[in-house]
Structures are given as structure tokens and as C-alpha cells.
Coordinates of C-alpha atoms and ligand atoms in Angstrom, one line a residue:
X635 CA 44.1 233.3 41.1
X636 CA 45.8 236.2 42.9
X637 CA 45.4 236.2 46.7
X638 CA 42.5 238.3 48.2
X639 CA 44.9 240.7 49.9
X640 CA 46.7 241.4 46.6
X641 CA 43.4 242.3 45.0
X642 CA 42.3 244.2 48.0
X643 CA 45.4 246.3 48.2
X644 CA 45.1 247.0 44.5
X645 CA 41.5 248.1 45.1
X646 CA 42.5 250.3 48.0
X647 CA 45.3 252.0 46.0
X648 CA 43.3 253.1 42.9
X649 CA 39.8 253.7 44.0
X650 CA 38.2 256.3 46.4
X651 CA 37.2 255.1 49.8
X652 CA 33.4 254.7 49.8
X653 CA 33.6 252.6 46.6
X654 CA 36.6 250.7 47.9
X655 CA 34.6 249.1 50.7
X656 CA 31.9 247.6 48.3
X657 CA 34.5 246.3 45.9
X658 CA 36.6 244.7 48.6
X659 CA 33.6 242.9 50.0
X660 CA 32.7 241.7 46.5
X661 CA 36.2 240.4 45.8
X662 CA 36.2 238.6 49.1
X663 CA 32.9 237.0 48.4
X664 CA 33.8 235.9 44.9
X665 CA 37.2 234.5 46.1
X666 CA 35.5 232.4 48.8
X667 CA 33.0 231.0 46.3
X668 CA 35.5 230.0 43.7
X669 CA 38.3 228.6 45.8
X670 CA 38.8 225.4 47.6
X671 CA 41.5 227.2 49.5
X672 CA 41.1 229.1 52.7
X673 CA 43.3 232.0 53.7
X674 CA 43.9 233.2 57.3
X675 CA 45.2 236.7 57.7
X676 CA 47.6 237.3 60.6
X677 CA 48.0 241.1 61.1
X678 CA 51.1 242.4 62.8
X679 CA 49.0 244.6 65.1
X680 CA 45.8 244.3 66.9
X681 CA 45.0 247.8 67.8
X682 CA 48.2 249.1 69.3
X683 CA 49.4 245.7 70.6
X684 CA 51.6 243.5 68.5
X685 CA 49.9 240.2 67.5
X686 CA 51.7 237.3 69.2
X687 CA 50.9 234.9 66.4
X688 CA 52.4 237.3 63.9
X689 CA 55.6 237.5 66.0
X690 CA 55.7 233.7 66.2
X691 CA 55.1 233.2 62.5
X692 CA 57.9 235.7 61.7
X693 CA 60.4 233.7 63.7
X694 CA 59.1 230.3 62.7
X695 CA 59.1 231.1 59.0
X696 CA 62.7 232.2 59.3
X697 CA 63.6 228.6 59.8
X698 CA 61.5 227.4 56.9
X699 CA 63.3 229.2 54.1
X700 CA 63.9 226.6 51.4
X701 CA 65.4 226.3 47.9
X702 CA 62.3 227.8 46.2
X703 CA 62.5 231.1 48.2
X704 CA 63.9 233.7 45.9
X705 CA 64.7 236.4 48.4
X706 CA 65.1 236.4 52.2
X707 CA 66.7 238.5 54.9
X708 CA 69.7 237.7 57.1
X709 CA 70.9 239.3 60.3
X710 CA 72.9 238.4 63.4
X711 CA 73.4 239.8 66.9
X712 CA 76.5 241.3 68.5
X713 CA 76.5 238.3 70.9
X714 CA 77.1 235.4 68.5
X715 CA 78.1 234.7 65.0
X716 CA 75.0 232.7 64.2
X717 CA 73.0 234.0 61.2
X718 CA 69.3 234.4 61.5
X719 CA 67.1 234.4 58.4
X720 CA 63.6 235.9 57.9
X721 CA 61.1 236.2 55.1
X722 CA 61.2 239.1 52.7
X723 CA 58.2 241.1 51.5
X724 CA 55.8 239.2 49.1
X725 CA 57.9 236.0 49.3
X726 CA 56.1 232.7 49.7
X727 CA 57.1 229.9 52.0
X728 CA 55.7 226.4 51.7
X729 CA 55.3 224.2 54.8
X730 CA 53.9 220.8 55.5
X731 CA 52.2 219.7 58.8
X732 CA 50.9 216.2 59.2
X733 CA 50.5 215.9 55.4
X734 CA 48.7 219.2 55.1
X735 CA 50.2 221.5 52.6
X736 CA 50.4 225.1 53.7
X737 CA 51.5 228.3 52.0
X738 CA 52.6 231.4 53.8
X739 CA 53.0 234.8 52.2
X740 CA 54.5 237.9 53.8
X741 CA 52.4 240.8 52.6
X742 CA 53.4 244.4 53.1
X743 CA 50.7 247.0 52.2
X744 CA 51.6 250.6 51.7
X745 CA 49.0 252.8 53.4
X746 CA 48.8 256.1 51.5
X747 CA 47.8 259.1 53.4
X748 CA 45.5 261.7 51.7
X749 CA 47.8 264.3 53.0
X750 CA 51.0 264.3 50.9
X751 CA 53.0 265.9 53.8
X752 CA 52.4 262.8 56.0
X753 CA 54.7 259.9 55.4
X754 CA 53.1 256.8 53.9
X755 CA 53.0 253.9 56.5
X756 CA 53.1 250.2 56.0
X757 CA 50.8 247.4 57.2
X758 CA 52.4 244.0 57.5
X759 CA 50.6 240.7 57.6
X760 CA 51.0 237.1 56.9
X761 CA 48.6 235.1 54.7
X762 CA 48.3 231.5 55.5
X763 CA 46.6 229.5 52.8
X764 CA 45.5 225.8 52.8
X765 CA 42.7 223.6 51.8
X766 CA 39.3 224.5 53.4
X767 CA 38.8 221.0 54.9
X768 CA 41.8 221.5 57.2
X769 CA 40.5 224.6 58.8
X770 CA 40.1 222.9 62.3
X771 CA 43.4 221.2 62.1
X772 CA 45.2 224.4 61.2
X773 CA 43.5 226.4 64.0
X774 CA 43.7 223.8 66.7
X775 CA 47.0 222.0 65.9
X776 CA 49.1 223.8 63.3
X777 CA 49.1 227.3 64.8
X778 CA 49.7 226.0 68.3
X779 CA 52.6 224.1 66.8
X780 CA 54.0 227.3 65.3
X781 CA 53.7 229.0 68.7
X782 CA 55.5 226.1 70.4
X783 CA 58.3 226.1 67.9
X784 CA 58.6 229.9 68.3
X785 CA 58.9 229.5 72.1
X786 CA 61.6 226.8 71.6
X787 CA 63.6 228.9 69.2
X788 CA 63.3 231.9 71.5
X789 CA 64.5 229.9 74.5
X790 CA 67.5 228.6 72.5
X791 CA 68.5 232.1 71.5
X792 CA 67.6 233.7 74.8
X793 CA 70.3 235.9 76.3
X794 CA 70.1 235.0 80.0
X795 CA 70.6 237.6 82.7
X796 CA 72.4 237.4 85.9
X797 CA 70.9 239.9 88.4
X798 CA 72.7 241.2 91.4
X799 CA 71.8 243.8 93.9
X800 CA 73.0 247.4 93.6
X801 CA 72.4 250.1 96.2
X802 CA 70.8 253.2 94.7
X803 CA 69.7 256.1 97.0
X804 CA 70.2 253.7 99.8
X805 CA 67.7 251.4 98.2
X806 CA 68.6 247.9 97.0
X807 CA 67.7 247.4 93.4
X808 CA 68.5 244.7 90.8
X809 CA 71.2 245.4 88.2
X810 CA 71.9 242.8 85.5
X811 CA 74.6 241.5 83.1
X812 CA 74.4 238.8 80.5
X813 CA 74.8 235.4 82.0
X814 CA 77.2 233.2 79.9
X815 CA 78.4 230.5 82.3
X816 CA 79.6 227.4 80.4
X817 CA 78.5 224.9 83.0
X818 CA 76.0 222.3 81.9
X819 CA 74.8 218.9 83.2
X820 CA 77.2 217.4 80.7
X821 CA 80.2 219.1 82.2
X822 CA 79.3 218.5 85.8
X823 CA 81.1 215.8 87.7
X824 CA 78.7 214.5 90.2
X825 CA 76.9 211.4 91.3
X826 CA 75.1 210.3 88.0
X827 CA 71.9 209.1 89.8
X828 CA 71.6 212.5 91.6
X829 CA 72.2 214.3 88.3
X830 CA 69.5 212.3 86.6
X831 CA 67.1 212.9 89.5
X832 CA 67.7 216.6 89.3
X833 CA 67.1 216.7 85.5
X834 CA 63.9 214.6 86.0
X835 CA 62.7 217.0 88.7
X836 CA 63.3 220.0 86.6
X837 CA 61.5 218.5 83.6
X838 CA 58.5 217.7 85.8
X839 CA 58.6 221.2 87.2
X840 CA 58.6 223.0 83.9
X841 CA 55.9 220.8 82.5
X842 CA 53.9 221.0 85.7
X843 CA 51.8 224.1 85.4
X844 CA 48.6 222.2 85.3
X845 CA 49.6 219.8 88.1
X846 CA 50.5 222.7 90.4
X847 CA 47.2 224.4 89.5
X848 CA 45.2 221.3 90.1
X849 CA 46.6 220.6 93.5
X850 CA 46.5 224.2 94.5
X851 CA 50.2 224.6 95.0
X852 CA 52.3 227.6 94.0
X853 CA 54.3 226.8 90.9
X854 CA 57.7 227.0 92.5
X855 CA 60.5 224.7 93.6
X856 CA 63.2 224.9 96.2
X857 CA 66.6 223.2 96.2
X858 CA 69.2 223.1 98.9
X859 CA 72.7 222.3 97.7
X860 CA 75.3 221.4 100.3
X861 CA 78.8 220.2 100.3
X862 CA 82.4 221.3 100.8
X863 CA 83.9 224.3 98.9
X864 CA 84.8 223.5 95.3
X865 CA 82.4 220.5 94.8
X866 CA 80.3 222.4 92.2
X867 CA 77.4 224.0 94.0
X868 CA 77.6 227.2 92.0
X869 CA 78.4 225.3 88.9
X870 CA 75.2 223.2 89.4
X871 CA 73.1 226.4 89.8
X872 CA 74.6 227.6 86.5
X873 CA 73.9 224.2 84.9
X874 CA 70.3 224.4 86.1
X875 CA 69.8 227.9 84.7
X876 CA 71.4 226.9 81.4
X877 CA 69.1 223.9 81.2
X878 CA 66.0 225.8 81.9
X879 CA 67.1 229.1 80.2
X880 CA 66.0 230.9 83.3
X881 CA 67.6 234.2 84.5
X882 CA 69.4 234.1 87.8
X883 CA 68.9 236.5 90.7
X884 CA 71.9 236.4 93.1
X885 CA 70.4 237.5 96.4
X886 CA 73.1 238.7 98.8
X887 CA 71.2 238.6 102.1
X888 CA 73.8 240.6 103.9
X889 CA 72.8 243.7 101.9
X890 CA 69.1 243.3 102.9
X891 CA 68.1 245.3 105.9
X892 CA 64.6 244.2 106.7
X893 CA 61.8 241.8 105.9
X894 CA 59.9 244.5 104.1
X895 CA 63.0 245.2 101.9
X896 CA 63.4 241.5 101.3
X897 CA 59.7 241.4 100.2
X898 CA 60.2 244.3 97.9
X899 CA 63.4 242.8 96.4
X900 CA 61.9 239.4 95.9
X901 CA 58.6 240.6 94.4
X902 CA 60.5 242.6 91.8
X903 CA 62.0 239.4 90.3
X904 CA 60.5 238.0 87.1
X905 CA 58.8 234.7 86.3
X906 CA 60.9 231.8 84.9
X907 CA 63.8 232.7 87.1
X908 CA 66.1 231.2 89.7
X909 CA 66.7 233.1 93.0
X910 CA 70.0 231.9 94.6
X911 CA 71.1 232.6 98.1
X912 CA 74.7 231.4 98.3
X913 CA 76.3 230.3 101.6
X914 CA 73.1 230.7 103.5
X915 CA 74.9 229.7 106.8
X916 CA 77.3 232.7 106.4
X917 CA 75.1 235.3 105.0
X918 CA 72.8 235.5 108.0
X919 CA 72.9 234.3 111.6
X920 CA 70.5 231.7 110.5
X921 CA 70.2 230.0 113.9
X922 CA 68.8 233.1 115.5
X923 CA 65.1 233.2 114.7
X924 CA 64.5 236.3 116.8
X925 CA 66.8 238.7 115.0
X926 CA 68.8 238.5 111.9
X927 CA 69.8 242.0 111.3
X928 CA 73.0 243.7 110.4
X929 CA 72.7 247.2 109.1
X930 CA 69.6 248.2 110.9
X931 CA 71.0 247.6 114.4
X932 CA 74.5 248.8 113.4
X933 CA 73.3 251.9 111.7
X934 CA 70.3 252.9 113.9
X935 CA 70.4 253.2 117.6
X936 CA 66.6 253.6 118.1
X937 CA 65.1 250.3 119.2
X938 CA 62.1 249.6 117.0
X939 CA 60.3 246.4 117.8
X940 CA 58.5 246.2 114.5
X941 CA 59.7 243.0 112.8
X942 CA 59.4 244.7 109.4
X943 CA 62.4 246.7 110.3
X944 CA 64.6 243.6 110.8
X945 CA 65.5 240.8 108.5
X946 CA 64.5 237.6 110.2
X947 CA 64.7 234.0 109.3
X948 CA 60.9 233.8 109.6
X949 CA 60.7 236.7 107.2
X950 CA 62.6 234.7 104.7
X951 CA 60.7 231.5 105.4
X952 CA 57.4 233.3 105.2
X953 CA 58.3 234.5 101.8
X954 CA 59.3 231.0 100.6
X955 CA 56.2 229.4 102.1
X956 CA 53.5 232.0 101.9
X957 CA 53.9 235.3 100.1
X958 CA 55.9 233.6 97.4
X959 CA 52.7 231.8 96.3
X960 CA 51.0 235.0 95.4
X961 CA 53.7 236.6 93.4
X962 CA 54.5 234.9 90.1
X963 CA 55.0 231.6 88.4
X964 CA 57.7 229.2 87.5
X965 CA 60.2 230.3 90.2
X966 CA 63.0 228.3 91.6
X967 CA 64.8 229.2 94.8
X968 CA 68.2 227.7 95.6
X969 CA 70.1 227.8 98.9
X970 CA 73.7 226.7 99.0
X971 CA 75.8 225.9 102.0
X972 CA 79.1 224.4 103.0
X973 CA 77.7 223.5 106.4
X974 CA 74.3 221.9 106.4
X975 CA 74.7 221.0 110.1
X976 CA 74.7 224.8 110.9
X977 CA 71.3 225.5 109.4
X978 CA 68.3 226.1 111.4
X979 CA 66.0 223.0 111.5
X980 CA 63.2 225.2 110.3
X981 CA 65.0 225.6 107.0
X982 CA 65.5 221.8 106.7
X983 CA 62.0 220.8 107.7
X984 CA 60.5 218.5 105.1
X985 CA 58.4 220.3 102.5
X986 CA 60.3 223.6 102.8
X987 CA 63.1 222.9 100.3
X988 CA 61.8 220.3 97.9
X989 CA 65.1 218.6 97.2
X990 CA 68.3 218.4 99.3
X991 CA 71.2 217.8 97.0
X992 CA 74.6 216.7 98.4
X993 CA 77.7 217.7 96.4
X994 CA 80.7 215.4 97.1
X995 CA 84.4 215.1 96.7
X996 CA 85.6 213.8 93.4
X997 CA 84.8 210.1 92.7
X998 CA 86.5 207.9 90.1
X999 CA 83.5 208.4 87.7
X1000 CA 83.7 212.1 88.3
X1001 CA 87.4 212.1 87.5
X1002 CA 86.7 210.2 84.2
X1003 CA 84.1 212.8 83.2
X1004 CA 86.4 215.7 84.0
X1005 CA 89.3 214.0 82.1
X1006 CA 87.1 213.5 79.1
X1007 CA 86.2 217.2 79.0
X1008 CA 89.6 218.6 79.8
X1009 CA 91.8 216.2 77.9
X1010 CA 90.1 215.8 74.5
X1011 CA 93.0 214.0 73.0
X1012 CA 93.1 211.3 75.7
X1013 CA 91.3 208.0 75.5
X1014 CA 89.6 206.7 78.5
X1015 CA 92.1 204.0 79.0
X1016 CA 95.3 205.9 79.8
X1017 CA 97.8 203.8 81.8
X1018 CA 97.6 206.2 84.7
X1019 CA 93.8 206.1 85.1
X1020 CA 93.8 203.0 87.3
X1021 CA 96.4 204.6 89.7
X1022 CA 94.5 207.9 89.8
X1023 CA 91.2 206.2 90.5
X1024 CA 92.7 204.2 93.3
X1025 CA 94.2 207.3 94.9
X1026 CA 90.9 209.3 94.5
X1027 CA 89.1 206.7 96.6
X1028 CA 91.3 207.5 99.6
X1029 CA 91.7 211.2 99.2
X1030 CA 89.3 214.1 99.7
X1031 CA 90.0 216.0 96.5
X1032 CA 87.3 218.3 95.2
X1033 CA 86.3 218.4 91.5
X1034 CA 87.6 222.1 91.6
X1035 CA 91.0 220.8 92.6
X1036 CA 91.0 218.1 90.0
X1037 CA 89.9 220.6 87.3
X1038 CA 92.7 222.9 88.4
X1039 CA 95.3 220.1 87.8
X1040 CA 93.7 218.9 84.5
X1041 CA 93.8 222.3 83.0
X1042 CA 97.6 222.7 83.4
X1043 CA 98.5 221.2 80.0
X1044 CA 96.9 219.7 76.9
X1045 CA 99.3 216.8 77.0
X1046 CA 97.7 213.9 78.9
X1047 CA 101.0 212.2 79.7
X1048 CA 102.3 215.4 81.5
X1049 CA 99.0 216.3 83.1
X1050 CA 98.1 212.9 84.5
X1051 CA 101.6 212.5 86.1
X1052 CA 100.8 215.9 87.8
X1053 CA 97.5 214.6 88.9
X1054 CA 99.1 211.5 90.5
X1055 CA 101.7 213.6 92.3
X1056 CA 99.0 216.0 93.5
X1057 CA 96.8 213.2 94.9
X1058 CA 99.9 211.6 96.6
X1059 CA 100.8 214.9 98.2
X1060 CA 97.3 215.4 99.4
X1061 CA 97.1 211.9 100.8
X1062 CA 100.3 212.4 102.8
X1063 CA 98.9 215.7 104.2
X1064 CA 95.6 214.1 105.2
X1065 CA 97.4 211.2 106.9
X1066 CA 99.5 213.7 108.8
X1067 CA 96.4 215.7 109.9
X1068 CA 94.7 212.5 111.0
X1069 CA 97.8 211.6 113.1
X1070 CA 97.9 215.0 114.7
X1071 CA 94.2 214.9 115.5
X1072 CA 94.5 211.4 117.1
X1073 CA 97.5 212.6 119.2
X1074 CA 95.5 215.6 120.4
X1075 CA 92.6 213.4 121.4
X1076 CA 94.8 211.0 123.3
X1077 CA 96.4 214.0 125.2
X1078 CA 92.9 215.4 126.1
X1079 CA 91.8 212.0 127.4
Ligands
LIG1219 N1 81.3 219.0 90.2 C1 82.0 219.7 89.3 N2 82.1 219.3 88.0 C2 82.8 220.0 87.2 N3 83.6 221.1 87.5 C3 83.6 221.4 88.8 C4 82.8 220.8 89.8 N4 83.0 221.3 91.0 C5 83.8 222.4 90.8 N5 84.2 222.4 89.5 C6 85.1 223.4 88.9 O1 85.6 224.2 90.0 C7 85.1 225.6 89.9 C8 84.6 226.1 91.2 O2 83.5 225.3 91.6 P1 82.1 225.9 92.2 O3 82.3 227.4 92.4 O4 81.0 225.4 91.4 O5 82.2 225.2 93.6 P2 81.3 225.6 94.9 O6 80.8 224.3 95.5 O7 80.2 226.5 94.6 O8 82.3 226.2 95.9 P3 82.1 227.2 97.1 O9 81.5 226.5 98.2 O10 83.4 227.7 97.4 O11 81.2 228.3 96.6 C9 84.1 225.6 88.8 O12 84.1 226.7 88.1 C10 84.5 224.4 88.0 O13 85.5 224.7 87.0
LIG1220 MG1 79.8 228.5 95.2

């Protein structure tokens, strides 16, 4: 039996409108009586808004094209070479979900206008046909599954954005570029337990919508990353963004002039994003809770006591604690610093930043991970590994320095000798420094 929409479109193309309606109803009625099958129609538009399920079905079915599909469409984006497939008009796609057989059909109906000067338009829809007895399963489980798959595919293909602030008409606004940083948790050399704890925390966070709602907390999370330069703080931010597929807003506090401007800038960020304030100890005089203002005082001589005209630490903290709650969901804020000891205790107080993450100098495990990534043609038992690991224990070498050495050549024998020499030189230097410091202390005493 032809599907109802085929018969309906046939009816609408050959018969005048008043009769059309009666015939369409009759066809529908007869079809329902005779068939054990049920068909759901998923229109592309509902009024003027695009139907979300249609959009999801379009993407989902693109991944279900099988050997029985006679025609399908292919496209790619300028960004990658990956080919994307999608269903062609009137093609059928079979799918199975928990042993339920489903049949999709992409229908494209030409809508003829009575006025020949007006161009004919098209109405697109999907028909989803299955046995009547699975109606509840399809509505309550299969279609939500299609939506979830769609979200997953979309996340995988998402072009992430890195936002930075631009000054336009003396007003700070966000400008963006595509974010394509290669750092992932797999490439990060850091304490494995800390890494696992962060991943666990992020997983809980993204799945936590209901928990946050239940306990009446804003759906946001704050991380403070601290450690010497080159230990991977920015790389960790990138790895977190890549893991979550979130956009990044790089907030340069030195270009913000007042609390009200900060509020405006922060409220114009989108959900599912990470706001990063790098080197928080340098970007503002964070110890001064009274006044943290650069431009305003420098550029304006009139003394205005209104706090909205200054950027204060409490303005920032208020936003994190309070106002933040009322403006959006699924937000992460990250502060990075090289000097945790210089931060105002208000920023470190428990509950303010949910996780404090130390980033440390390179460890033997960290070195092994870096070596496995940088020297793909080297097994993990190179004769110099033992010596290198012994040296690393006694030297403060950052992962950035180690990465800098490892990238010098593809030949492990050459590169690892260089690494040994580098660590030895560094060790001698550190010994000398320690000697000088001791001497200075003795003199002082
Ligand atoms: N933990 C790490 N694991 C892997 N690579 C690292 C790590 N730390 C640093 N690197 C390498 O060194 C480069 C610089 O590191 P990154 O900018 O992340 O350090 P940082 O801690 O943010 O430094 P800064 O305090 O100067 O901002 C990275 O692009 C990466 O190649
Ligand atoms: Mg950095």
C-alpha cells in the first residue's frame, strides 16, 4: 500500500481544493483501518519555526544510510575533509531500535500556487512508519534516542569558538575566531589522579542539570588552576573545552573599566561555555578590595564614588557568587595564576572556586607520556629513560621545557641525549642558584 502522504499529495495535485479535503480525510481513514502500521509525520516547519525533531531526524538519518539506499546526498565543510551524508527525496531508510523495525521516508511535496507567476514552493517532511503496538515505545524512547544521537553528532562536529574582547566605540564587545587547540586530556602530562578527578568532576557537572536544580544551586562550576609558567594551565583549559565542546571566553580583566561593564560583558556570554581569566594575580590588583581600577582613574580625573564606575574584586566575586546564578546555565569559570600565594583570601575561600588544581613541574610519569606523544617511533624502554627519570626527580623542569626538547628531532637517540644534556645543565644551574642564595643568607645573618 502506498503511504498516506503519497496518496494525499496525489489528491492535492489533481483535484480542486474543497473536494481535496474530503478525499484526504477519507484516504486517511481507510489507511488507518486497513493497516497494522502507524505513520508519524514530522514536518520541517511548525508555523514559521523549524521543527527540532525534523532537524534531528535529518542529521540522524544521514548516519543510517545503508546498502539498500539507492540515492543519497554528500557534502563537506571548508573546515575538514570529512564527508557528511544525508537522505535524498523519496528515499527510504530502515532502522532498528530495541528490536522494533522502523521505516523512514523523506517526502518532498511540491506546493503549487494558483498564480502561475508565483514560484512553486516545497514542503518537506519525514514519515516514520512502524507497527501500531510500538506507538508508546517510539514516542517515549525512540524519538528521544534520535534527539540524543543528534546532540552527540552535533557536539562532535561543533566548531568551537574562542572569544576575546574587542574595543568598539570605546565599548568592550566579544569578537570570535574558531578554536582549534590540539590539547586533550590524552596529551596532558599531569598527575594522573588529578586528571581523573577533573574528568570525573566535568562529567558530573554536565550530567548534573537535575541535581543543581534540586538543590537550588546555579548550574555553574569554578576552577582555579595554579602552578609555575609552562606547567600546562592554558593547555588544561583547552583540554577541558575540547572535552566538553564548550566555547571559550578569554576575559582580559585589564580592559574592563567598571563593575557595570564587567556585568554587561559577562552576561553577553552564551550557555555551555568556559570563561577564563588568565593570570588573575597580574590582571588586577587583586589584593585591594577597595579599588581595582585602571582606565577609569587614569583617564578620568573626576572622583566618582559610585562603585559601578570602578572594577572591584567584590564586583567580580559578586558576579561569580550572585548575579551569575541568574544569567544562564552550564557555565564554567576558570582562573589561572602562577602565584596562588598572592591571591586575596576572598577568592580562595572554600565554596568560591569549586576545585583548586595544582599544575606541577614534570614528573617521570609526565615525561613518559610526553615521550610517547612526541616520539612515536620510540618504545617506552629506551636505554636513556632511566637516566632521564632520575634527573627529572631532582630538577624543576616544566612540561613546556620538556616538550620543547622533545620536539627538536624525530630520532629518539638524538633527542633523548639532548634531553639528558638539558636536564644536567639545568641541574647545575639550580645548584649554583641554591649556593648563591645560601651565601646571601649567611651574609645577612
Ligand atoms: N602539562 C603539560 N602537558 C603537555 N604539554 C604541556 C604541558 N604543559 C605545557 N605543555 C606544553 O607547553 C606549552 C605551553 O604550556 P601552557 O601555555 O599550557 O603553560 P601555562 O602553565 O599556561 O604557562 P603560563 O603560566 O606561562 O601561561 C603548551 O602549548 C604545551 O605544548
Ligand atoms: Mg597560560
